[in-house]
Coordinates of C-alpha atoms and ligand atoms in Angstrom, one line a residue:
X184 CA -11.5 -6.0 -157.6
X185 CA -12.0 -9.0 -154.6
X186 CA -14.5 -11.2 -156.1
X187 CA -17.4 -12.1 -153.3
X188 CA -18.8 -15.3 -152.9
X189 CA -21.5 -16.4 -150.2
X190 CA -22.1 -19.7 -148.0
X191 CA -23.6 -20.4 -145.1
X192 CA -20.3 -21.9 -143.2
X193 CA -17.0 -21.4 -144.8
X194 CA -14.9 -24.6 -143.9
X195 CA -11.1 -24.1 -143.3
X196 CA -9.2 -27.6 -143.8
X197 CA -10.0 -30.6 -146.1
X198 CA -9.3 -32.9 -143.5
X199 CA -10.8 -35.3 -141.6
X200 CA -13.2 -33.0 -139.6
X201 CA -13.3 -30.5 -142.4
X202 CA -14.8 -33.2 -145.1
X203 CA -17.1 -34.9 -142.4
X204 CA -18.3 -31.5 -141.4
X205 CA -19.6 -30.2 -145.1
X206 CA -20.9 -34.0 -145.3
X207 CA -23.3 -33.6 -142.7
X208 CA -24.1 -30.2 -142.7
X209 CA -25.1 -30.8 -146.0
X210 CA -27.4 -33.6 -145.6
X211 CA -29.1 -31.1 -143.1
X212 CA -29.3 -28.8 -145.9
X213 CA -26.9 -26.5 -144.8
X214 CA -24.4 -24.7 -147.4
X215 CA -21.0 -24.9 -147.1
X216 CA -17.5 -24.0 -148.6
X217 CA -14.4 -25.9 -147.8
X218 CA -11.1 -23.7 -148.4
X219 CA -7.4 -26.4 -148.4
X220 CA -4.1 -25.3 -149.4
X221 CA -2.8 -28.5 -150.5
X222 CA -4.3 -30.4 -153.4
X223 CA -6.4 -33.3 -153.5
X224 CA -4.0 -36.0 -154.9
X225 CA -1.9 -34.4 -151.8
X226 CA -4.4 -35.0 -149.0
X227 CA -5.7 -38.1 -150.7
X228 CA -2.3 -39.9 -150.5
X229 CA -1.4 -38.5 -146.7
X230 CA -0.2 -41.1 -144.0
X231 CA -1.5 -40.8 -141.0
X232 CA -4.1 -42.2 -138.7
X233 CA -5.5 -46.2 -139.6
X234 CA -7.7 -46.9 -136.3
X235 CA -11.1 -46.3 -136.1
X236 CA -13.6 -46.3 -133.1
X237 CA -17.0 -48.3 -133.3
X238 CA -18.3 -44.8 -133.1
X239 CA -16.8 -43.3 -135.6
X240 CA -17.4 -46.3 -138.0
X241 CA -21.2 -46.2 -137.4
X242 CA -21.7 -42.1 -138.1
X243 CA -19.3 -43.2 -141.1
X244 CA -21.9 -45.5 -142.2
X245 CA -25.1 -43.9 -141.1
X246 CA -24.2 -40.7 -142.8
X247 CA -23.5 -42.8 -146.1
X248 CA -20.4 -42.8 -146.9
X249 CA -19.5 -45.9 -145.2
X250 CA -19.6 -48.3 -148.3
X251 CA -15.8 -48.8 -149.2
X252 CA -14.8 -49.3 -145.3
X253 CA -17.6 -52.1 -144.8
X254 CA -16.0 -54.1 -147.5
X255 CA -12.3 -52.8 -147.1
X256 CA -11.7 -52.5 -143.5
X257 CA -10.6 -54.6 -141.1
X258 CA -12.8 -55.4 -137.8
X259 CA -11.0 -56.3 -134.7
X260 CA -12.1 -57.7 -131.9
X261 CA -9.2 -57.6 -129.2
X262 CA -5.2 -56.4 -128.5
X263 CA -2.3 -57.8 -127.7
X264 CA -0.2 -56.3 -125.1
X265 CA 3.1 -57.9 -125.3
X266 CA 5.6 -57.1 -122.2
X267 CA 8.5 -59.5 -120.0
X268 CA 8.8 -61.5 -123.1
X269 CA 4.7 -62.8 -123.2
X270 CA 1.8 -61.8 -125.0
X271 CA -1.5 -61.4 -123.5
X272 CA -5.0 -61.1 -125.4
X273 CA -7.3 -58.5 -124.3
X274 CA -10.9 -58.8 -125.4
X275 CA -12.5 -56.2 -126.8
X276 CA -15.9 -57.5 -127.9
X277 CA -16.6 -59.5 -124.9
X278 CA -15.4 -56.9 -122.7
X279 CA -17.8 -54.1 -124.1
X280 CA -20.5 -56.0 -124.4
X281 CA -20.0 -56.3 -128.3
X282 CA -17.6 -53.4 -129.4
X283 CA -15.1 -53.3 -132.2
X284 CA -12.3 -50.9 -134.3
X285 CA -11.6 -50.7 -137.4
X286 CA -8.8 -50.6 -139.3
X287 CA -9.3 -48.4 -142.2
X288 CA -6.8 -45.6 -143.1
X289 CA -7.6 -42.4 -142.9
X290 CA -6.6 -40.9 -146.3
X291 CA -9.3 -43.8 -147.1
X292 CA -11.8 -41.9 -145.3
X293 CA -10.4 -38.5 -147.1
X294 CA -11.4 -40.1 -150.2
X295 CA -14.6 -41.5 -149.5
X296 CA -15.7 -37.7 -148.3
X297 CA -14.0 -36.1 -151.1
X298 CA -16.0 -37.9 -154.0
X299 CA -19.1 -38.0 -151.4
X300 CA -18.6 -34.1 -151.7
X301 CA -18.0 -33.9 -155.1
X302 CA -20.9 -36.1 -156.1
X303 CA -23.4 -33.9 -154.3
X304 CA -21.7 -30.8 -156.1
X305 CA -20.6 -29.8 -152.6
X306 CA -17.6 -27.0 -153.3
X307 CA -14.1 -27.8 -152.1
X308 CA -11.6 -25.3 -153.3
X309 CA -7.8 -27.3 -153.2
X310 CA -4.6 -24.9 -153.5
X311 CA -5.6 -22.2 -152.0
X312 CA -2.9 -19.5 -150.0
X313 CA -3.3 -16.8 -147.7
X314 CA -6.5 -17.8 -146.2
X315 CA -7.4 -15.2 -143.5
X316 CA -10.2 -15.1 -141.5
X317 CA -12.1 -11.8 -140.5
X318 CA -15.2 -10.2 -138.4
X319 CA -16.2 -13.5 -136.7
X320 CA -16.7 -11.4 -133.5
X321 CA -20.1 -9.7 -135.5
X322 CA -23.1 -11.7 -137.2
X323 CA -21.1 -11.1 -141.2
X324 CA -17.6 -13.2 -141.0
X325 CA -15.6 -13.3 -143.8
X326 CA -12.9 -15.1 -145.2
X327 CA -9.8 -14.3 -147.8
X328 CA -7.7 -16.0 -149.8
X329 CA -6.1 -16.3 -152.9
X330 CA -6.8 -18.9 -155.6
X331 CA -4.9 -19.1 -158.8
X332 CA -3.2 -16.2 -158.2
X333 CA -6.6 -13.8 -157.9
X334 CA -7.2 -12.4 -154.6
X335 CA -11.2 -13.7 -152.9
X336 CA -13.3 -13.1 -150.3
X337 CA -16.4 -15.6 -148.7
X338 CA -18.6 -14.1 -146.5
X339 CA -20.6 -16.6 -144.7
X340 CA -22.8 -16.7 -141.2
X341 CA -19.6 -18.9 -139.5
X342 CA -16.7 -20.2 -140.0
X343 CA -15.2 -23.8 -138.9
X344 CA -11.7 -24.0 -138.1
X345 CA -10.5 -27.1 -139.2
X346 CA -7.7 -26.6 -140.5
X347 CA -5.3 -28.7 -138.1
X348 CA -2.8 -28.2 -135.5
X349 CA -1.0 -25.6 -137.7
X350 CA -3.4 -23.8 -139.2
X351 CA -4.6 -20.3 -138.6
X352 CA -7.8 -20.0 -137.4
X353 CA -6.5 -20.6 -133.8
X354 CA -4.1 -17.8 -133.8
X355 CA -6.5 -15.4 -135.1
X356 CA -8.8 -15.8 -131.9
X357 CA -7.4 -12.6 -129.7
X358 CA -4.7 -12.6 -127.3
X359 CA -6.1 -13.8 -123.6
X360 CA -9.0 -15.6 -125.1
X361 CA -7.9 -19.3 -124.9
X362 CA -6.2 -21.1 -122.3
X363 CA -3.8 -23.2 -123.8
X364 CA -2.7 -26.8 -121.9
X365 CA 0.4 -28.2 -123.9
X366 CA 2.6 -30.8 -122.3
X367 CA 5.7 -31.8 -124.9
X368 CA 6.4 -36.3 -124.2
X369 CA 10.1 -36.7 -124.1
X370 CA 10.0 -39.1 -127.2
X371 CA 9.0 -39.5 -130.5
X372 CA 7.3 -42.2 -132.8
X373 CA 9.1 -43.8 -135.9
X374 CA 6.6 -44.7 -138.0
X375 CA 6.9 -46.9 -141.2
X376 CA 4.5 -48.9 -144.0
X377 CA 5.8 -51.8 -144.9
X378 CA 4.9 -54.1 -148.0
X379 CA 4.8 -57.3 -145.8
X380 CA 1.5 -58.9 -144.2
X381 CA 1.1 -58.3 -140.4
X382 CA 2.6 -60.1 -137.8
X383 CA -0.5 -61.0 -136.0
X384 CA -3.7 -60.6 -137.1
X385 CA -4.9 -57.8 -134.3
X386 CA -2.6 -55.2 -133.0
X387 CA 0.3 -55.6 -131.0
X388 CA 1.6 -52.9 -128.1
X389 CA 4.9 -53.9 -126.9
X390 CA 6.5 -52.7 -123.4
X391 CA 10.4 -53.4 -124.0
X392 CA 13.5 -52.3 -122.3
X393 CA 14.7 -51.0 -125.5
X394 CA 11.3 -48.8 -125.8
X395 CA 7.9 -49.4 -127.0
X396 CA 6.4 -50.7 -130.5
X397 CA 3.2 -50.6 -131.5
X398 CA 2.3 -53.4 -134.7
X399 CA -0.3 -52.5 -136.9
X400 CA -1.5 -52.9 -140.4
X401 CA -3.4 -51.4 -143.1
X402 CA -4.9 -54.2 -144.9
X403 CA -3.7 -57.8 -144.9
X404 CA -0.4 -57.1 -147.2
X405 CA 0.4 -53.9 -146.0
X406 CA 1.9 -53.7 -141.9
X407 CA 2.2 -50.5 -140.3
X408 CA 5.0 -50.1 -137.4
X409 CA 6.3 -47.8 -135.0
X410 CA 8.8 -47.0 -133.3
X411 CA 9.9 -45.5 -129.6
X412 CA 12.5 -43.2 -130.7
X413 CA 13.7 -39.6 -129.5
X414 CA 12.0 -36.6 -129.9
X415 CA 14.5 -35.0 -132.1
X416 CA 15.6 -38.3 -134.0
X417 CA 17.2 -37.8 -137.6
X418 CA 15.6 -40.3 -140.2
X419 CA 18.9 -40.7 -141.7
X420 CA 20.0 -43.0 -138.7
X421 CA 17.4 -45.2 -139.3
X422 CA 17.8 -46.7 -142.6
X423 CA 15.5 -50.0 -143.3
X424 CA 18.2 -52.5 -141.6
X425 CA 18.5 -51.1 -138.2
X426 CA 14.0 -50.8 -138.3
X427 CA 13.9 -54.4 -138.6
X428 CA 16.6 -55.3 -136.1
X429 CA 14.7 -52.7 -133.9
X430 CA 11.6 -54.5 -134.7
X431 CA 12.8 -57.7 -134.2
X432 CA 14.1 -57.2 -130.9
X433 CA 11.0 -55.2 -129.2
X434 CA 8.7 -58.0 -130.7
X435 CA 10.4 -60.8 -129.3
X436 CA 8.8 -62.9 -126.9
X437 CA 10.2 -66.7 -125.5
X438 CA 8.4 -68.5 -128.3
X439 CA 10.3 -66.5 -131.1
X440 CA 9.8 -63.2 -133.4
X441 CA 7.3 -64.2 -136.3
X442 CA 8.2 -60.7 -138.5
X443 CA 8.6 -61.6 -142.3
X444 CA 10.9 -58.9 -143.5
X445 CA 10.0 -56.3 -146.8
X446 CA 10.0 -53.3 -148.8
X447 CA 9.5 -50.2 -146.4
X448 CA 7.3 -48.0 -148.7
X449 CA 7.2 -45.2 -146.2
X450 CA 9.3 -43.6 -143.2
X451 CA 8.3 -40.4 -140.8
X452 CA 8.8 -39.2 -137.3
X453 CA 5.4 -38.0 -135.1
X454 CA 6.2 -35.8 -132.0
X455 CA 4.1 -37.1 -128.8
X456 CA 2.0 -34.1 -127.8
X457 CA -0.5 -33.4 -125.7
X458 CA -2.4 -29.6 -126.2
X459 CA -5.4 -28.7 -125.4
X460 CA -7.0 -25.1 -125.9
X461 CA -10.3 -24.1 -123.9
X462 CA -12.8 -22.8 -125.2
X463 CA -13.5 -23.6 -128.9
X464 CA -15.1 -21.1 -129.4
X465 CA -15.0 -17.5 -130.1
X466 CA -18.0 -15.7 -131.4
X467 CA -18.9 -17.2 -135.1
X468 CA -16.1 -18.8 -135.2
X469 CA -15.3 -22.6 -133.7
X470 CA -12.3 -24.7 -133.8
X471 CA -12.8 -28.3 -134.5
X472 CA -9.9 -31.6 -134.7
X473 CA -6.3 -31.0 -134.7
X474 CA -7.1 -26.7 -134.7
X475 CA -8.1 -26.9 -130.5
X476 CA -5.8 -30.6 -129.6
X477 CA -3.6 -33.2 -130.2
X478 CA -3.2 -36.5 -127.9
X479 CA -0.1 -38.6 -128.3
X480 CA -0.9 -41.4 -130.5
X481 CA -1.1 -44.3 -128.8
X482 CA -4.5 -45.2 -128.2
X483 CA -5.3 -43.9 -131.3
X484 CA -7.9 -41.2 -130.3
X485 CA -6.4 -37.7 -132.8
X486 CA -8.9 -38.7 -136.0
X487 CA -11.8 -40.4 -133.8
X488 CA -11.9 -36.9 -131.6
X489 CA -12.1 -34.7 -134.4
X490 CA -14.6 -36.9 -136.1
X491 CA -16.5 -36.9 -132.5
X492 CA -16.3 -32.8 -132.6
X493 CA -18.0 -32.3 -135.9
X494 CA -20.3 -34.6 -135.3
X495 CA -21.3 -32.3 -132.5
X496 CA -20.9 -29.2 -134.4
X497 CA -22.9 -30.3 -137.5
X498 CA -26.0 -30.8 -135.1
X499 CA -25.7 -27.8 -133.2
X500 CA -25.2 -25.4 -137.0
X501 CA -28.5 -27.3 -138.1
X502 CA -30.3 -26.9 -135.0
X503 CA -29.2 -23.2 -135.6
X504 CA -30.4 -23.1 -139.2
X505 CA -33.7 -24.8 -138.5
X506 CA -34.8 -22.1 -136.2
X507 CA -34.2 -23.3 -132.7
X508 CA -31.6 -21.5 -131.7
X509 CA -28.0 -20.9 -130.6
X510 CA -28.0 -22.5 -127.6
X511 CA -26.1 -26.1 -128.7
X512 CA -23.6 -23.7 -130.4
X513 CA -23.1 -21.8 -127.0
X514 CA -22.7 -25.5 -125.3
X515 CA -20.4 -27.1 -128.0
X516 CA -17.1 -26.2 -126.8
X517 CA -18.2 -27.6 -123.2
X518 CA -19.7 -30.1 -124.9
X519 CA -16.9 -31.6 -126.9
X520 CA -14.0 -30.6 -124.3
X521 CA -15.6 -33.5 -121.6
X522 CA -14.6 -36.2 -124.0
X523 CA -11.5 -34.7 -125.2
X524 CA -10.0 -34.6 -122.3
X525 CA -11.5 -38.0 -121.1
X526 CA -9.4 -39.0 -124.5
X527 CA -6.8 -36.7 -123.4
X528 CA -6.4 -38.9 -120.0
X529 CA -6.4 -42.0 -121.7
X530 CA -3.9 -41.5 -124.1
X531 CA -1.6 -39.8 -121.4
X532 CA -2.4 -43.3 -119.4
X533 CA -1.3 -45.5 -122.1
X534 CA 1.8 -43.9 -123.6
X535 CA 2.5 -43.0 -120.2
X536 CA 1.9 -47.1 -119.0
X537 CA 4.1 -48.5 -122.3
X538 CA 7.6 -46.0 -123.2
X539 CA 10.4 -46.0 -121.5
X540 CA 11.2 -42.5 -120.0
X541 CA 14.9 -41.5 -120.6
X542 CA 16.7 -40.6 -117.7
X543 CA 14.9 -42.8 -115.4
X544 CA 15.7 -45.5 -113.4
X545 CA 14.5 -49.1 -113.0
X546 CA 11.9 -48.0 -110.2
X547 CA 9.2 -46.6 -113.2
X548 CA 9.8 -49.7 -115.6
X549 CA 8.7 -52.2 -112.5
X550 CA 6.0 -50.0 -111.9
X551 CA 4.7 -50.2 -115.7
X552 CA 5.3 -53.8 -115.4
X553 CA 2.8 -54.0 -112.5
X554 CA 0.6 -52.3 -114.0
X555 CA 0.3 -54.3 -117.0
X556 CA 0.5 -57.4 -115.2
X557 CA -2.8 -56.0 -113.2
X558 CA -4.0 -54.9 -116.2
X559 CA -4.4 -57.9 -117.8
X560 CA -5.3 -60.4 -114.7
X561 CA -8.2 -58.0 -113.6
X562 CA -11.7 -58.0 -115.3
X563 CA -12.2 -54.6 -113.8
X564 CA -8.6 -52.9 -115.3
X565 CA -9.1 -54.7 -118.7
X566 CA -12.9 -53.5 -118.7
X567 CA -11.8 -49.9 -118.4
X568 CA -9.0 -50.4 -121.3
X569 CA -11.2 -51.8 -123.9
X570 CA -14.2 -49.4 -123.0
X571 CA -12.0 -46.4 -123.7
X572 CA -10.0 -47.9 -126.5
X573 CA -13.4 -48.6 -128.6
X574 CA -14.6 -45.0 -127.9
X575 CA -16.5 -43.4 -124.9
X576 CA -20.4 -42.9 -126.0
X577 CA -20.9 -39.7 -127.7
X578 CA -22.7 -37.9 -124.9
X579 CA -24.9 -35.0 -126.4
Ligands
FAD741 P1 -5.9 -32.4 -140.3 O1 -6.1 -33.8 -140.8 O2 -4.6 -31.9 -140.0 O3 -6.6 -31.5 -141.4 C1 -6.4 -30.1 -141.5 C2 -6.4 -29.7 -143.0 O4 -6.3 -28.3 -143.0 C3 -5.3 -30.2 -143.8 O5 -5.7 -30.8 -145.0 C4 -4.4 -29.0 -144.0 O6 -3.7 -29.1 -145.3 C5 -5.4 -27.9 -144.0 N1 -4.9 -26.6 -143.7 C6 -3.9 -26.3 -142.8 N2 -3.7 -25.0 -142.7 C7 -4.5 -24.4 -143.7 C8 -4.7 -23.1 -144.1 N3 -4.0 -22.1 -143.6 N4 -5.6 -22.9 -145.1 C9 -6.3 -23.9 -145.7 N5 -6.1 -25.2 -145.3 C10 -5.2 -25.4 -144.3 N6 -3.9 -40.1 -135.0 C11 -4.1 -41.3 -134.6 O7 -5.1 -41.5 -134.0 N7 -3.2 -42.3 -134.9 C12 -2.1 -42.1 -135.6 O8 -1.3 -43.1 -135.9 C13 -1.8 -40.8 -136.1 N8 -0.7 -40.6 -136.9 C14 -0.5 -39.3 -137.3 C15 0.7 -39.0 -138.0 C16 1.0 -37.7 -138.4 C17 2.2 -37.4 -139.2 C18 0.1 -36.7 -138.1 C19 0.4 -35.3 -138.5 C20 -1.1 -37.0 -137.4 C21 -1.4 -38.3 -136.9 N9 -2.5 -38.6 -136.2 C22 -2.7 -39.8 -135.8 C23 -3.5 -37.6 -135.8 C24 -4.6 -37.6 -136.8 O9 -4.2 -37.9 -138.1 C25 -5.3 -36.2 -136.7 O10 -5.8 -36.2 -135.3 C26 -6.4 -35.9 -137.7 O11 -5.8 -35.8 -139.0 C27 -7.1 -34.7 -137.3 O12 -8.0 -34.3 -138.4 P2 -8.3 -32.7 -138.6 O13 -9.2 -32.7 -139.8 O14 -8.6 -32.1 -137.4 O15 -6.9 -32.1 -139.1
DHB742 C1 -2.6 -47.0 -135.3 C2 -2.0 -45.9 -134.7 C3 -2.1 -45.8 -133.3 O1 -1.6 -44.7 -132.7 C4 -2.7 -46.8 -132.6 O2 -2.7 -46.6 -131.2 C5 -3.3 -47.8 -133.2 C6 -3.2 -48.0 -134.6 C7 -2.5 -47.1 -136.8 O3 -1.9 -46.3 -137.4 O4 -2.9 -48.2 -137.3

């Protein structure tokens, strides 16, 4: 016998925009089940994304689960873009009349919504297999899976797909229902957490003729670094020596390389992707994050656009729930796609402005050159930078 259970929205993914989602749907009093198959210490301990739009700091905060990252974060208010051996400042805060990121890793933010979650009693069921998702074309979805070994079903009114780039909730919209956009970057990024304090206090993006860097951090004793590297790079070429020549070299400018050297706690290899699938949307059933597109990294937009989506979808499942209607569900794929793929754009644009492209000649690095050079001489190009990089307005 399948043992039933009943929610209002049955949550696929404990990440990001599967935690943020229960939050706010249930301080609009909305029910909610979230279904992960890993477990928590798992997605508690996950490395990934550190950089996070004034945007998404303030829903963060306003929604109440902002307490840790005011104390623990780090606020930033400009860049450096590092290229022909110089560094150049750009200016955030007096560029955007006042904005700021944040540096505040995301398996921080996991946390924070896992015990928010728990706290409340809010249900999260870690560990679970074989979720499949069923009848979201009809007013009664439902979803299976097995936990502890004993089969389940949920029936709820609609299910949220957020369960990442390779989760299932994407393939089990019908054949001919999405258009997919998916463009593969011929390089990857080598990413590594070091013990050792930053080398600058604010970022560093570094165009080099050996490929690009990026210098982060996740708090002031902790640097995070990556790499240009290829697409299908072996980790076992890179072992900690050879990083921090790498490093070294990519980071030096005329006045010297200021890059204390450490334990590297952590090494892994993200592909540069850029996917998009149109609509989110099918029936009850609506993708969210990672599920409907990734952006290449740099620029940092993957967590702040799936935070952006459920922010969206929260309000449009409450609106629904307090009687008025399904019409911001019917607009939240058009809704959420405008800024996506403004994100999308900009993240093309920067990885696009700062790796070298194998194959190539000299022609595109003197271009990218230019570019930057323009970029950081002109009020106007800089303006346009920082405006994006902080996070377009949410526009609902
Ligand atoms: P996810 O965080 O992927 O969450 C999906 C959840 O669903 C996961 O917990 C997963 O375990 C669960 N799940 C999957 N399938 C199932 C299933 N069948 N059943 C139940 N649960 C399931 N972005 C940046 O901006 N900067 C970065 O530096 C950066 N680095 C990254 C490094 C890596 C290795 C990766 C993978 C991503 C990185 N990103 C980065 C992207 C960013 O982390 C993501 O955009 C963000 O995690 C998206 O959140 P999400 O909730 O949509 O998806
Ligand atoms: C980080 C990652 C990025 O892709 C980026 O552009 C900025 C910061 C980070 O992991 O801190």
């Amino acid at each position: 016998m399948v043992q039933t259970a009943r929610t209002q929205v049955a949550i696929i993914g404990a990440g990001p925009a599967g935690l943020l989602l229960a939050h706010l749907l249930h301080l609009a009093g909305v029910r909610s089940v979230v279904l992960e198959n890993r477990s928590q210490q798992y997605i508690e301990e996950r490395i990934r994304a550190g950089l996070l739009e004034q945007g998404t700091v303030d829903l963060l905060i306003e929604c109440g689960v902002g307490e840790r990252l005011k104390r623990e974060s780090l606020v930033h208010h400009g860049i450096e873009l590092r290229f022909g051996g110089r560094g150049h400042r750009i200016d955030l805060t007096a560029l955007t009349g006042g904005r700021t990121v944040t540096i505040y890793a995301q398996h921080e933010v996991i946390k924070d919504l896992v015990k928010a979650r728990l706290d409340a009693g809010g249900e999260i069921r870690f560990e679970v297999s074989d979720v499949s998702v069923h009848d979201f074309s009809g007013p009664t979805p439902r979803v299976r899976y097995r936990e502890s070994g004993a089969e389940r079903e949920l029936a709820c009114d609609f299910i949220a797909g957020c369960d990442g780039f390779h989760g299932i909730c994407r393939e089990s919209i019908p054949a001919g229902v999405l258009t997919v956009y998916d463009h593969h970057y011929p390089f990857a990024w080598l990413g590594v957490l070091t013990e050792t304090p930053p080398v600058s206090p604010e970022l560093i993006y570094t165009h080099h003729e050996r490929g690009f860097a990026l210098f982060t951090m996740r708090t002031t004793r902790v640097s995070r670094l990556y790499l240009q590297c290829t697409p299908d790079e072996d980790l076992a070429n890179w072992p900690d020596d050879r990083i921090w020549e790498e490093l070294r070299a990519r980071l030096g400018t005329d006045g010297g390389v200021n890059l204390r050297e450490g334990p590297i706690l952590q090494k892994g290899i993200t592909a540069m992707r850029g996917f998009v699938v149109e609509p989110m949307q099918y029936h009850r059933l609506f993708l969210a994050g990672d599920a409907a597109h990734i952006v290449p990294p740099t620029g940092a937009k993957g967590l702040n656009l799936a935070v952006a989506d459920v922010r969206i979808l929260a309000r449009a499942l409450a609106a629904h729930y307090a009687g008025r209607g399904m019409d911001l569900l019917e607009r939240y794929s058009a809704t959420c796609l405008r800024r996506i793929w403004r994100a999308q754009r900009f993240s093309w644009w920067m990885t696009t402005l700062l790796h070298r492209f194998p194959g190539e000649g000299p022609l595109r690095t003197r271009l990218q050159l230019a570019e930057l050079d323009y970029l950081v001489h002109s009020k106007a190009a800089s303006t346009a930078l920082a405006e994006n990089y902080t996070g377009l307005p949410f526009d609902d």
